[in-house]
Coordinates of C-alpha atoms in Angstrom, one line a residue:
X7 CA 11.9 62.3 -39.6
X8 CA 15.0 61.3 -38.4
X9 CA 18.2 61.1 -40.6
X10 CA 19.8 57.1 -40.0
X11 CA 23.1 56.1 -41.3
X12 CA 23.3 52.5 -43.1
X13 CA 23.1 51.1 -39.3
X14 CA 25.9 48.3 -40.9
X15 CA 26.1 45.3 -38.5
X16 CA 28.7 42.6 -38.3
X17 CA 28.6 39.5 -36.3
X18 CA 31.0 36.4 -36.8
X19 CA 29.0 33.3 -37.1
X20 CA 31.9 30.6 -38.1
X21 CA 35.6 30.5 -38.2
X22 CA 35.6 32.0 -41.6
X23 CA 32.3 33.9 -41.9
X24 CA 30.8 37.2 -40.9
X25 CA 27.4 38.1 -41.5
X26 CA 26.5 41.5 -42.6
X27 CA 23.5 43.9 -42.9
X28 CA 22.4 47.2 -43.0
X29 CA 19.8 49.8 -43.9
X30 CA 18.0 50.7 -46.9
X31 CA 16.5 54.1 -46.3
X32 CA 13.3 55.4 -47.5
X33 CA 15.1 58.5 -49.8
X34 CA 17.4 55.7 -51.3
X35 CA 16.9 55.5 -55.1
X36 CA 14.7 51.9 -55.9
X37 CA 17.7 50.8 -58.1
X38 CA 20.3 51.4 -55.6
X39 CA 23.2 48.8 -55.1
X40 CA 26.0 48.5 -52.6
X41 CA 29.4 47.3 -52.2
X42 CA 30.9 46.0 -49.0
X43 CA 34.6 46.5 -48.0
X44 CA 36.8 44.8 -45.4
X45 CA 39.3 47.0 -44.2
X46 CA 42.3 46.0 -42.4
X47 CA 45.0 47.7 -39.8
X48 CA 47.2 48.9 -42.2
X49 CA 44.7 50.9 -43.9
X50 CA 43.7 48.5 -46.7
X51 CA 40.3 48.2 -48.3
X52 CA 39.1 45.3 -50.1
X53 CA 35.8 45.2 -52.0
X54 CA 34.6 41.5 -51.3
X55 CA 31.2 41.4 -53.1
X56 CA 32.1 40.4 -56.8
X57 CA 28.7 41.7 -58.3
X58 CA 26.9 44.8 -56.7
X59 CA 24.6 43.8 -54.0
X60 CA 21.2 44.8 -55.4
X61 CA 18.6 42.4 -53.7
X62 CA 18.5 42.2 -49.8
X63 CA 20.8 44.7 -47.9
X64 CA 22.8 41.7 -46.1
X65 CA 25.6 39.7 -47.3
X66 CA 28.0 36.8 -45.7
X67 CA 31.7 37.3 -45.8
X68 CA 33.2 33.7 -46.6
X69 CA 36.7 34.2 -45.8
X70 CA 36.6 36.8 -43.5
X71 CA 40.2 36.6 -41.3
X72 CA 40.4 36.0 -37.8
X73 CA 42.0 39.7 -36.7
X74 CA 41.0 42.3 -34.2
X75 CA 41.6 44.7 -36.3
X76 CA 39.1 43.5 -39.0
X77 CA 36.4 46.2 -39.8
X78 CA 34.1 46.6 -42.2
X79 CA 32.2 49.1 -44.5
X80 CA 29.2 49.3 -47.0
X81 CA 28.6 52.1 -49.3
X82 CA 25.9 52.6 -52.6
X83 CA 27.9 51.7 -55.6
X84 CA 26.7 54.8 -57.7
X85 CA 27.9 57.1 -54.9
X86 CA 24.3 59.0 -54.6
X87 CA 24.6 59.7 -50.9
X88 CA 27.8 61.4 -49.0
X89 CA 29.8 58.9 -46.9
X90 CA 29.2 59.8 -43.3
X91 CA 29.4 55.9 -41.8
X92 CA 32.0 54.6 -39.3
X93 CA 33.7 51.4 -40.2
X94 CA 32.3 48.2 -38.0
X95 CA 34.0 45.8 -36.1
X96 CA 32.3 42.2 -36.0
X97 CA 30.7 41.3 -32.9
X98 CA 31.9 37.8 -31.5
X99 CA 28.8 36.8 -30.6
X100 CA 25.1 37.1 -31.7
X101 CA 24.6 40.0 -29.6
X102 CA 26.4 43.5 -28.5
X103 CA 26.9 43.7 -24.4
X104 CA 26.3 47.5 -23.5
X105 CA 27.5 47.7 -19.7
X106 CA 25.8 49.6 -17.4
X107 CA 25.9 51.8 -14.2
X108 CA 22.8 50.3 -12.9
X109 CA 22.5 52.1 -9.1
X110 CA 22.3 49.6 -6.0
X111 CA 18.9 48.2 -5.9
X112 CA 17.8 48.7 -9.2
X113 CA 17.3 47.0 -12.4
X114 CA 16.9 47.8 -15.8
X115 CA 13.3 48.1 -17.4
X116 CA 12.0 49.3 -20.8
X117 CA 13.9 51.2 -23.0
X118 CA 13.8 53.5 -26.0
X119 CA 16.3 54.3 -28.8
X120 CA 16.9 57.9 -30.1
X121 CA 19.6 59.9 -31.9
X122 CA 20.6 61.6 -28.8
X123 CA 23.5 63.2 -30.6
X124 CA 22.7 63.9 -34.2
X125 CA 25.3 61.5 -35.7
X126 CA 22.7 58.8 -37.6
X127 CA 23.1 56.3 -34.8
X128 CA 20.4 55.1 -32.2
X129 CA 21.5 55.8 -28.5
X130 CA 19.6 54.1 -25.6
X131 CA 17.2 56.0 -22.9
X132 CA 16.8 53.0 -20.0
X133 CA 14.3 53.4 -17.1
X134 CA 16.0 52.0 -14.2
X135 CA 13.0 50.4 -11.8
X136 CA 13.9 50.3 -8.0
X137 CA 11.1 49.3 -5.7
X138 CA 8.0 49.7 -7.1
X139 CA 4.2 49.0 -6.8
X140 CA 1.0 49.2 -9.0
X141 CA -1.4 52.0 -9.0
X142 CA -3.8 49.5 -7.1
X143 CA -1.1 48.7 -4.5
X144 CA -0.3 51.1 -1.5
X145 CA 4.0 51.4 -0.3
X146 CA 6.4 53.7 -0.7
X147 CA 8.4 53.0 -3.9
X148 CA 12.2 54.2 -5.2
X149 CA 12.5 57.3 -7.4
X150 CA 12.6 56.3 -11.1
X151 CA 15.8 56.9 -12.8
X152 CA 16.2 57.2 -16.8
X153 CA 19.8 56.8 -17.9
X154 CA 21.3 57.1 -21.6
X155 CA 23.8 55.2 -23.0
X156 CA 25.6 55.2 -26.7
X157 CA 25.5 51.4 -28.3
X158 CA 29.2 51.6 -27.2
X159 CA 28.1 51.7 -23.7
X160 CA 29.3 55.3 -22.8
X161 CA 26.7 56.5 -20.0
X162 CA 25.6 60.2 -21.2
X163 CA 23.4 61.1 -18.2
X164 CA 20.9 60.1 -15.6
X165 CA 18.0 61.8 -14.7
X166 CA 16.2 61.0 -11.5
X167 CA 12.6 61.5 -11.3
X168 CA 12.6 62.0 -7.6
X169 CA 10.4 60.6 -4.9
X170 CA 7.1 62.5 -5.9
X171 CA 7.1 60.5 -8.9
X172 CA 5.8 56.8 -8.3
X173 CA 7.8 53.7 -9.4
X174 CA 5.2 51.4 -11.2
X175 CA 3.8 50.3 -15.0
X176 CA 1.6 53.1 -15.1
X177 CA 3.7 56.3 -13.6
X178 CA 6.7 56.8 -15.9
X179 CA 5.7 56.8 -19.7
X180 CA 8.7 58.7 -21.2
X181 CA 9.1 60.0 -25.0
X182 CA 12.1 59.6 -26.9
X183 CA 11.9 61.7 -30.0
X184 CA 13.4 64.4 -32.3
X185 CA 10.4 66.8 -31.3
X186 CA 11.9 70.0 -32.9
X187 CA 13.1 68.6 -36.2
X188 CA 17.1 69.4 -35.0
X189 CA 18.5 66.3 -35.8
X190 CA 18.4 65.2 -32.3
X191 CA 16.0 63.7 -29.6
X192 CA 14.7 65.2 -27.1
X193 CA 13.6 63.3 -24.0
X194 CA 9.8 64.1 -22.5
X195 CA 8.2 62.7 -19.1
X196 CA 6.0 63.8 -16.4
X197 CA 8.2 65.6 -13.2
X198 CA 7.3 66.8 -9.9
X199 CA 9.1 68.5 -7.0
X200 CA 12.7 67.0 -6.3
X201 CA 13.3 65.6 -10.1
X202 CA 17.0 66.0 -10.8
X203 CA 18.3 66.7 -14.3
X204 CA 21.3 65.1 -16.1
X205 CA 23.3 68.5 -15.3
X206 CA 22.2 68.0 -11.4
X207 CA 19.9 70.7 -11.5
X208 CA 16.6 70.3 -9.3
X209 CA 13.4 71.0 -10.5
X210 CA 10.8 72.4 -8.1
X211 CA 11.1 72.2 -4.6
X212 CA 14.2 69.9 -3.5
X213 CA 12.7 69.6 -0.1
X214 CA 9.3 69.0 -0.9
X215 CA 7.8 65.7 0.0
X216 CA 4.3 64.8 -1.2
X217 CA 3.8 61.1 -0.2
X218 CA 1.3 60.0 2.1
X219 CA 1.4 57.5 4.6
X220 CA 0.2 54.8 2.2
X221 CA 3.2 55.8 -0.1
X222 CA 0.4 57.3 -2.8
X223 CA 1.5 60.9 -4.2
X224 CA -2.1 62.6 -4.3
X225 CA -1.1 66.0 -3.8
X226 CA 1.5 68.7 -4.9
X227 CA 2.4 69.9 -8.6
X228 CA 3.3 67.8 -11.3
X229 CA 5.0 69.0 -14.5
X230 CA 5.9 68.2 -18.0
X231 CA 9.7 68.6 -18.9
X232 CA 11.2 68.5 -22.2
X233 CA 14.9 67.1 -21.9
X234 CA 17.9 67.7 -23.9
X235 CA 19.0 64.3 -25.2
X236 CA 22.7 64.8 -25.4
X237 CA 23.1 65.9 -21.8
X238 CA 20.0 65.5 -19.8
X239 CA 19.6 68.8 -19.1
X240 CA 16.2 70.2 -18.8
X241 CA 15.2 72.2 -21.3
X242 CA 11.5 73.6 -20.7
X243 CA 9.3 72.7 -17.6
X244 CA 5.5 73.6 -17.5
X245 CA 2.5 72.2 -15.3
X246 CA 1.5 69.0 -16.5
X247 CA -2.1 68.8 -18.2
X248 CA -4.3 67.4 -16.9
X249 CA -3.6 68.4 -13.3
X250 CA -5.1 65.7 -11.0
X251 CA -7.2 68.4 -9.3
X252 CA -9.5 66.4 -6.8
X253 CA -8.5 62.7 -7.1
X254 CA -12.0 61.4 -6.5
X255 CA -13.2 62.9 -9.5
X256 CA -11.5 59.7 -11.5
X257 CA -13.4 57.4 -9.6
X258 CA -11.4 56.5 -6.3
X259 CA -9.6 58.1 -3.4
X260 CA -6.3 56.1 -3.9
X261 CA -5.0 57.8 -7.4
X262 CA -5.8 54.1 -9.0
X263 CA -7.6 55.7 -12.0
X264 CA -6.2 59.6 -11.7
X265 CA -2.3 58.3 -12.0
X266 CA -2.9 56.3 -15.3
X267 CA -0.7 58.0 -17.8
X268 CA -0.1 57.4 -21.4
X269 CA 1.9 59.0 -23.9
X270 CA 2.8 59.2 -27.7
X271 CA 4.2 61.2 -30.6
X272 CA 1.9 62.1 -33.6
X273 CA 1.9 64.1 -36.7
X274 CA -0.9 66.2 -36.0
X275 CA -0.5 68.7 -38.9
X276 CA 0.8 66.1 -41.4
X277 CA 4.4 67.7 -41.0
X278 CA 6.1 67.8 -37.7
X279 CA 5.7 65.8 -34.6
X280 CA 3.7 66.9 -31.5
X281 CA 3.7 65.4 -28.0
X282 CA 0.9 64.1 -26.5
X283 CA 0.4 63.3 -22.7
X284 CA -2.2 61.8 -21.4
X285 CA -4.2 61.0 -18.4
X286 CA -7.0 58.3 -17.5
X287 CA -8.7 55.7 -19.1
X288 CA -11.1 53.6 -16.6
X289 CA -13.2 56.3 -16.4
X290 CA -12.5 60.3 -17.3
X291 CA -9.9 60.5 -20.0
X292 CA -7.8 63.4 -21.2
X293 CA -5.3 63.9 -23.9
X294 CA -2.9 67.3 -24.0
X295 CA -1.1 67.9 -27.3
X296 CA 2.0 70.0 -26.9
X297 CA 4.8 71.2 -29.8
X298 CA 8.4 71.9 -28.9
X299 CA 9.4 74.1 -31.4
X300 CA 12.5 76.6 -31.5
X301 CA 13.3 76.1 -27.6
X302 CA 9.4 76.8 -26.6
X303 CA 7.0 74.8 -25.3
X304 CA 3.5 75.4 -26.6
X305 CA 0.0 73.9 -25.5
X306 CA -1.8 72.8 -29.3
X307 CA -5.1 71.3 -27.8
X308 CA -6.7 69.3 -25.0
X309 CA -9.3 66.7 -25.3
X310 CA -11.5 66.0 -22.2
X311 CA -14.3 63.3 -22.0
X312 CA -15.6 65.2 -18.5
X313 CA -15.4 68.7 -20.2
X314 CA -19.4 69.3 -20.3
X315 CA -19.5 68.7 -24.0
X316 CA -22.2 66.3 -24.6
X317 CA -20.5 64.3 -27.5
X318 CA -17.2 63.7 -25.3
X319 CA -19.2 62.1 -22.3
X320 CA -19.7 58.6 -24.4
X321 CA -15.4 58.6 -24.6
X322 CA -15.6 58.0 -20.7
X323 CA -13.8 54.6 -20.0
X324 CA -12.6 53.5 -23.4
X325 CA -8.9 54.0 -23.0
X326 CA -6.5 51.2 -22.6
X327 CA -2.9 50.3 -20.9
X328 CA -1.4 51.5 -24.0
X329 CA -2.6 53.2 -27.4
X330 CA -1.5 53.5 -31.0
X331 CA -1.0 56.5 -33.6
X332 CA -1.7 56.4 -37.3
X333 CA -3.5 58.3 -40.1
X334 CA -6.3 56.2 -39.8
X335 CA -8.6 58.5 -41.5
X336 CA -6.7 58.9 -44.5
X337 CA -6.3 62.9 -44.4
X338 CA -2.6 63.1 -44.2
X339 CA -2.7 64.1 -40.0
X340 CA -2.2 61.4 -37.4
X341 CA -4.9 60.1 -35.0
X342 CA -4.5 58.7 -31.6
X343 CA -6.2 55.3 -31.0
X344 CA -7.1 55.7 -27.3
X345 CA -8.1 52.2 -27.0
X346 CA -11.7 51.6 -27.8
X347 CA -12.3 55.3 -29.1
X348 CA -10.1 57.5 -31.3
X349 CA -9.1 60.9 -30.9
X350 CA -8.7 63.4 -34.2
X351 CA -5.6 65.2 -35.1
X352 CA -7.4 68.7 -34.4
X353 CA -8.5 67.4 -30.3
X354 CA -11.9 66.5 -31.7
X355 CA -13.4 63.2 -30.9
X356 CA -13.4 61.0 -34.3
X357 CA -15.5 58.4 -33.1
X358 CA -16.3 56.0 -29.7
X359 CA -17.2 52.5 -30.2
X360 CA -18.3 51.9 -26.5
X361 CA -16.4 48.8 -26.3
X362 CA -14.8 49.7 -23.1
X363 CA -11.4 49.3 -21.4
X364 CA -8.9 46.7 -22.4
X365 CA -4.9 45.9 -21.7
X366 CA -3.8 45.1 -25.4
X367 CA -4.4 46.3 -28.9
X368 CA -2.7 46.1 -32.2
X369 CA -3.3 48.7 -35.5
X370 CA -1.9 47.6 -38.5
X371 CA -3.4 46.5 -42.0
X372 CA -4.2 43.4 -40.6
X373 CA -6.5 42.5 -43.5
X374 CA -4.6 43.6 -46.8
X375 CA -8.0 42.8 -48.8
X376 CA -9.6 45.8 -47.1
X377 CA -8.7 49.1 -47.8
X378 CA -7.4 51.1 -44.9
X379 CA -6.2 50.0 -41.7
X380 CA -7.7 47.6 -38.7
X381 CA -7.8 47.3 -34.9
X382 CA -7.5 44.2 -33.0
X383 CA -8.8 45.0 -29.6
X384 CA -8.7 42.9 -26.2
X385 CA -11.5 44.0 -23.8
X386 CA -11.8 43.4 -19.9
X387 CA -14.7 42.2 -18.4
X388 CA -16.7 43.3 -21.6
X389 CA -20.9 43.6 -21.4
X390 CA -20.9 42.8 -25.2
X391 CA -20.3 39.8 -27.4
X392 CA -17.0 41.0 -28.7
X393 CA -14.5 40.2 -26.1
X394 CA -11.8 40.1 -28.8
X395 CA -12.6 41.9 -31.9
X396 CA -11.3 43.3 -35.3
X397 CA -12.7 46.7 -36.4
X398 CA -12.1 49.1 -39.0
X399 CA -9.7 51.7 -37.5
X400 CA -11.3 54.7 -39.5
X401 CA -15.0 54.3 -38.5
X402 CA -14.9 51.8 -35.6
X403 CA -16.8 49.3 -37.2
X404 CA -16.9 45.8 -35.8
X405 CA -15.8 43.4 -38.6
X406 CA -16.1 40.5 -36.5
X407 CA -15.6 39.4 -32.9
X408 CA -15.2 36.9 -30.4
X409 CA -17.7 36.1 -27.3
X410 CA -15.0 36.2 -24.7
X411 CA -15.4 37.4 -21.0
X412 CA -12.1 38.7 -19.8
X413 CA -9.2 37.5 -22.6
X414 CA -6.9 39.6 -20.9
X415 CA -4.3 39.7 -23.8
X416 CA -4.4 39.0 -27.3
X417 CA -2.1 39.3 -30.7
X418 CA -2.5 39.8 -34.3
X419 CA 0.6 38.7 -36.6
X420 CA 1.3 36.9 -39.3
X421 CA 2.4 33.1 -38.0
X422 CA 0.8 31.1 -40.8
X423 CA 1.5 31.7 -44.5
X424 CA -1.1 29.6 -45.7
X425 CA -3.6 32.5 -45.1
X426 CA -3.4 36.1 -46.2
X427 CA -3.6 38.6 -43.5
X428 CA -2.6 38.7 -40.1
X429 CA -3.5 35.9 -37.9
X430 CA -5.5 36.9 -34.5
X431 CA -5.8 35.2 -31.1
X432 CA -6.1 35.9 -27.3
X433 CA -5.3 34.0 -24.2
X434 CA -8.6 32.8 -24.1
X435 CA -9.7 31.9 -27.5
X436 CA -10.7 28.6 -28.6
X437 CA -7.8 28.6 -31.1
X438 CA -6.1 30.7 -34.0
X439 CA -8.1 33.0 -36.4
X440 CA -7.5 34.4 -39.6
X441 CA -8.3 37.9 -40.4
X442 CA -11.4 37.2 -41.6
X443 CA -12.9 35.6 -38.7
X444 CA -12.2 32.0 -39.5
X445 CA -10.9 29.5 -36.7
X446 CA -8.2 28.3 -38.9
X447 CA -6.6 25.9 -35.8
X448 CA -7.6 24.7 -32.5
X449 CA -4.2 25.0 -31.3
X450 CA -2.8 28.5 -30.8
X451 CA 0.7 30.0 -29.8
X452 CA 1.6 30.0 -25.8
X453 CA 1.3 33.4 -25.2
X454 CA 0.3 37.0 -26.7
X455 CA 3.0 39.0 -25.4
X456 CA 5.4 40.4 -28.3
X457 CA 6.4 39.8 -31.9
X458 CA 9.5 40.1 -33.6
X459 CA 10.6 39.6 -37.4
X460 CA 13.6 37.5 -37.1
X461 CA 14.2 35.0 -39.7
X462 CA 14.6 35.3 -43.3
X463 CA 10.9 35.3 -44.3
X464 CA 8.1 37.8 -43.9
X465 CA 6.1 36.0 -41.8
X466 CA 6.4 37.1 -37.9
X467 CA 8.1 35.2 -35.1
X468 CA 7.0 35.1 -31.3
X469 CA 8.9 36.5 -28.6
X470 CA 7.9 35.7 -24.7
X471 CA 10.4 35.9 -21.8
X472 CA 13.9 35.7 -23.2
X473 CA 12.9 33.0 -26.0
X474 CA 12.1 33.7 -29.6
X475 CA 9.9 30.9 -31.2
X476 CA 8.1 30.4 -34.5
X477 CA 5.1 28.8 -34.8
X478 CA 5.0 25.7 -37.1
X479 CA 1.5 25.9 -38.6
X480 CA 1.2 22.4 -39.8
X481 CA 2.4 21.1 -36.4
X482 CA 0.5 23.5 -34.9
X483 CA 3.4 23.9 -32.4
X484 CA 6.1 26.6 -31.4
X485 CA 9.7 26.1 -31.8
X486 CA 12.5 27.8 -30.0
X487 CA 14.9 30.0 -32.6
X488 CA 16.7 31.8 -29.9
X489 CA 17.3 31.3 -26.5
X490 CA 19.2 34.3 -24.4
X491 CA 20.7 32.4 -22.0
X492 CA 21.9 34.8 -19.0
X493 CA 19.2 37.5 -19.8
X494 CA 16.1 38.4 -18.0
X495 CA 12.6 39.7 -19.0
X496 CA 10.7 42.6 -17.5
X497 CA 7.1 43.3 -16.1
X498 CA 6.1 40.0 -14.5
X499 CA 3.8 38.2 -16.5
X500 CA 4.0 40.6 -19.3
X501 CA 7.6 38.9 -20.0
X502 CA 8.8 41.8 -22.0
X503 CA 12.6 42.3 -23.2
X504 CA 13.4 46.0 -22.5
X505 CA 12.9 47.1 -26.4
X506 CA 12.3 45.4 -29.8
X507 CA 12.5 47.9 -32.6
X508 CA 14.6 47.8 -36.0
X509 CA 17.7 49.3 -34.4
X510 CA 20.3 48.1 -37.0
X511 CA 20.8 46.3 -39.8
X512 CA 18.4 45.4 -42.5
X513 CA 14.6 45.5 -41.7
X514 CA 14.3 42.8 -39.3
X515 CA 14.2 43.4 -35.6
X516 CA 16.5 43.6 -33.0
X517 CA 16.0 42.7 -29.3
X518 CA 17.5 44.3 -26.1
X519 CA 17.3 42.3 -23.1
X520 CA 19.0 43.2 -19.5
X521 CA 21.6 40.7 -18.2
X522 CA 20.2 38.7 -15.2
X523 CA 22.8 40.5 -12.8
X524 CA 21.3 43.8 -13.9
X525 CA 24.7 44.9 -14.9
X526 CA 24.5 45.2 -19.1
X527 CA 21.9 45.1 -21.7
X528 CA 22.5 42.5 -24.6
X529 CA 21.6 43.5 -28.3
X530 CA 20.6 40.4 -30.1
X531 CA 20.6 40.8 -33.7
X532 CA 19.7 38.0 -36.5
X533 CA 22.1 36.5 -38.5
X534 CA 19.7 34.5 -40.8
X535 CA 20.0 35.7 -44.5
X536 CA 16.8 37.2 -46.1
X537 CA 16.1 37.5 -49.8
X538 CA 13.7 40.3 -49.0
X539 CA 14.5 44.0 -49.5
X540 CA 12.6 46.6 -47.5
X541 CA 13.3 50.0 -46.6
X542 CA 14.3 50.2 -42.6
X543 CA 11.1 49.9 -40.8
X544 CA 12.3 52.8 -38.5
X545 CA 11.4 55.2 -41.7
X546 CA 7.7 53.8 -41.7
X547 CA 5.9 56.4 -39.7
X548 CA 3.4 53.9 -38.0
X549 CA 6.4 51.8 -36.9
X550 CA 8.8 54.6 -36.2
X551 CA 5.8 55.8 -33.4
X552 CA 5.0 52.2 -32.1
X553 CA 8.7 52.2 -31.2
X554 CA 8.5 55.5 -29.3
X555 CA 5.4 54.3 -27.3
X556 CA 6.5 50.7 -26.8
X557 CA 7.5 51.8 -23.2
X558 CA 3.9 53.3 -22.5
X559 CA 1.6 51.1 -20.2
X560 CA 1.8 47.6 -20.9
X561 CA 4.4 47.1 -23.7
X562 CA 2.9 46.1 -27.1
X563 CA 5.0 44.9 -30.2
X564 CA 5.6 47.1 -33.0
X565 CA 3.3 47.3 -36.0
X566 CA 4.0 49.2 -39.6
X567 CA 1.3 51.3 -41.3
X568 CA 1.3 48.6 -44.2
X569 CA 0.8 44.6 -44.6
X570 CA 4.2 43.1 -43.9
X571 CA 3.7 39.1 -44.2
X572 CA 3.8 36.6 -46.5
X573 CA 2.3 37.4 -49.9
X574 CA 2.8 41.2 -49.2
X575 CA 2.6 43.7 -52.1
X576 CA 6.0 45.8 -51.5
X577 CA 4.8 49.2 -50.3
X578 CA 5.8 52.6 -51.9
X579 CA 8.8 54.4 -50.0
X580 CA 6.9 56.1 -47.4
X581 CA 6.7 60.2 -48.2
X582 CA 9.2 61.5 -45.3
X583 CA 11.5 64.3 -45.6
X584 CA 14.9 63.2 -44.2
X585 CA 17.4 66.1 -42.7
X586 CA 21.0 66.1 -43.6
X587 CA 23.4 64.5 -40.5
X588 CA 24.2 67.2 -38.3
X589 CA 27.2 69.0 -39.5
X590 CA 27.2 68.1 -43.2
X591 CA 26.2 70.5 -45.8
X592 CA 22.4 71.0 -46.6

């Protein structure tokens, strides 16, 4: 997995107080301790912690001077790691403003993070969305645009996907990940004739216009392109798999089913990441796995529900508006949880439940009293009594379910510390359920949109629109913890921010919202102290991959591959290899 620096963040919270937090890394010694230094303009350096910081990776400077030259640095006490971090200056507010060069008529939409230049710091790849239409609606759209920014607000490049890629929630899944292990993230997405890369070069035929009168793009070539993360330059382009072929073969004549795209990263060999690009889930479902190695893009396998194999036919119509990735069967290699079915690491079908399509799904150790992982699935207009259900991720066995007709969306998160495991609910459920299927409250949170680890305890908070709320289990109501005034949410009723992820600081998450005027992003971080010390969530493979696919389809919140909640057992450090930073000695 990627090398990360300490991710130190400092935020001024009062006249003489600065809150600091930083990453604990997966390859840190278990007994590592830290020192926190205050730096001044003259190069002076003063350690401000009386004792080594051995517990949570956060600290409050109770006597921070008011100075524009004030900086901080954190270092391991034993000097076990080479020092490559740069001093950081305190934020003057609870968020960092990242100015944008938003094109006229566009607004910031989904985002992803990756280290684009190999310095151990995350950069942002942002989808700038103009006029768009859902697949079910006719009409011309504006070309989708991808832009890259550093956290300092420097724009690195712009990729214009062109008029032959439609704008909408299901057309533009993009992956940001270090696919070849060179220490820098690449960008992967579907492209077409007229796509312009970050270096200004056109892919395919620049004059081609494959849009028909209703605005749909139902003819013309489709490509898969790998872009360089630092420059946006196209590194390799090949035919997109699967091709649309005859549009009607997917179930309609407008592309509403043919043009349903998903994407993810999976460690299919248990060692190195592979790219998985997908098409279809209402009827035919196809997943194509690719490897990006040594400057070459190679096809690993394709799974096709309609390839004529008898055992594949049952995988039709089982996909969601999203997916998840994890090693669900314990063989050391990742599977793709494709809604109500699972595709194995080798491109074969692991199992299909037959529960059908749904709008939401959550994969984690939802019930920590059971071995392995579980899936909380929500199904659209089901013909079975499990409209919302918890199933065993390895076998598909339904553990319990709720007879809901069309729940729309649902969420699984530990929001009630009185009960072990995650609580589960859906839009139309008659209350809140524990991980065993027992109703524990007739009341439930108002939304099922997103979740975030924000305050100092191990339970999770809720996020919808521009507010973070906490569920008060005793009072059975939500209370607002943060309202991001001046910001706006994305994607209509989905009401999600651009991104939720552990981008900086300790194991808790940051939220990236767009400003209401679309001229900037704001990165919010918590300043609430915590007593809990956990490895950065970005070094948990399941969590890191959930950040990579968060922008795909209907945005779903991150989930780790272990139980993170009240009463948890501290997990063993993940068995990952982290490369040295680029430019340092091996």
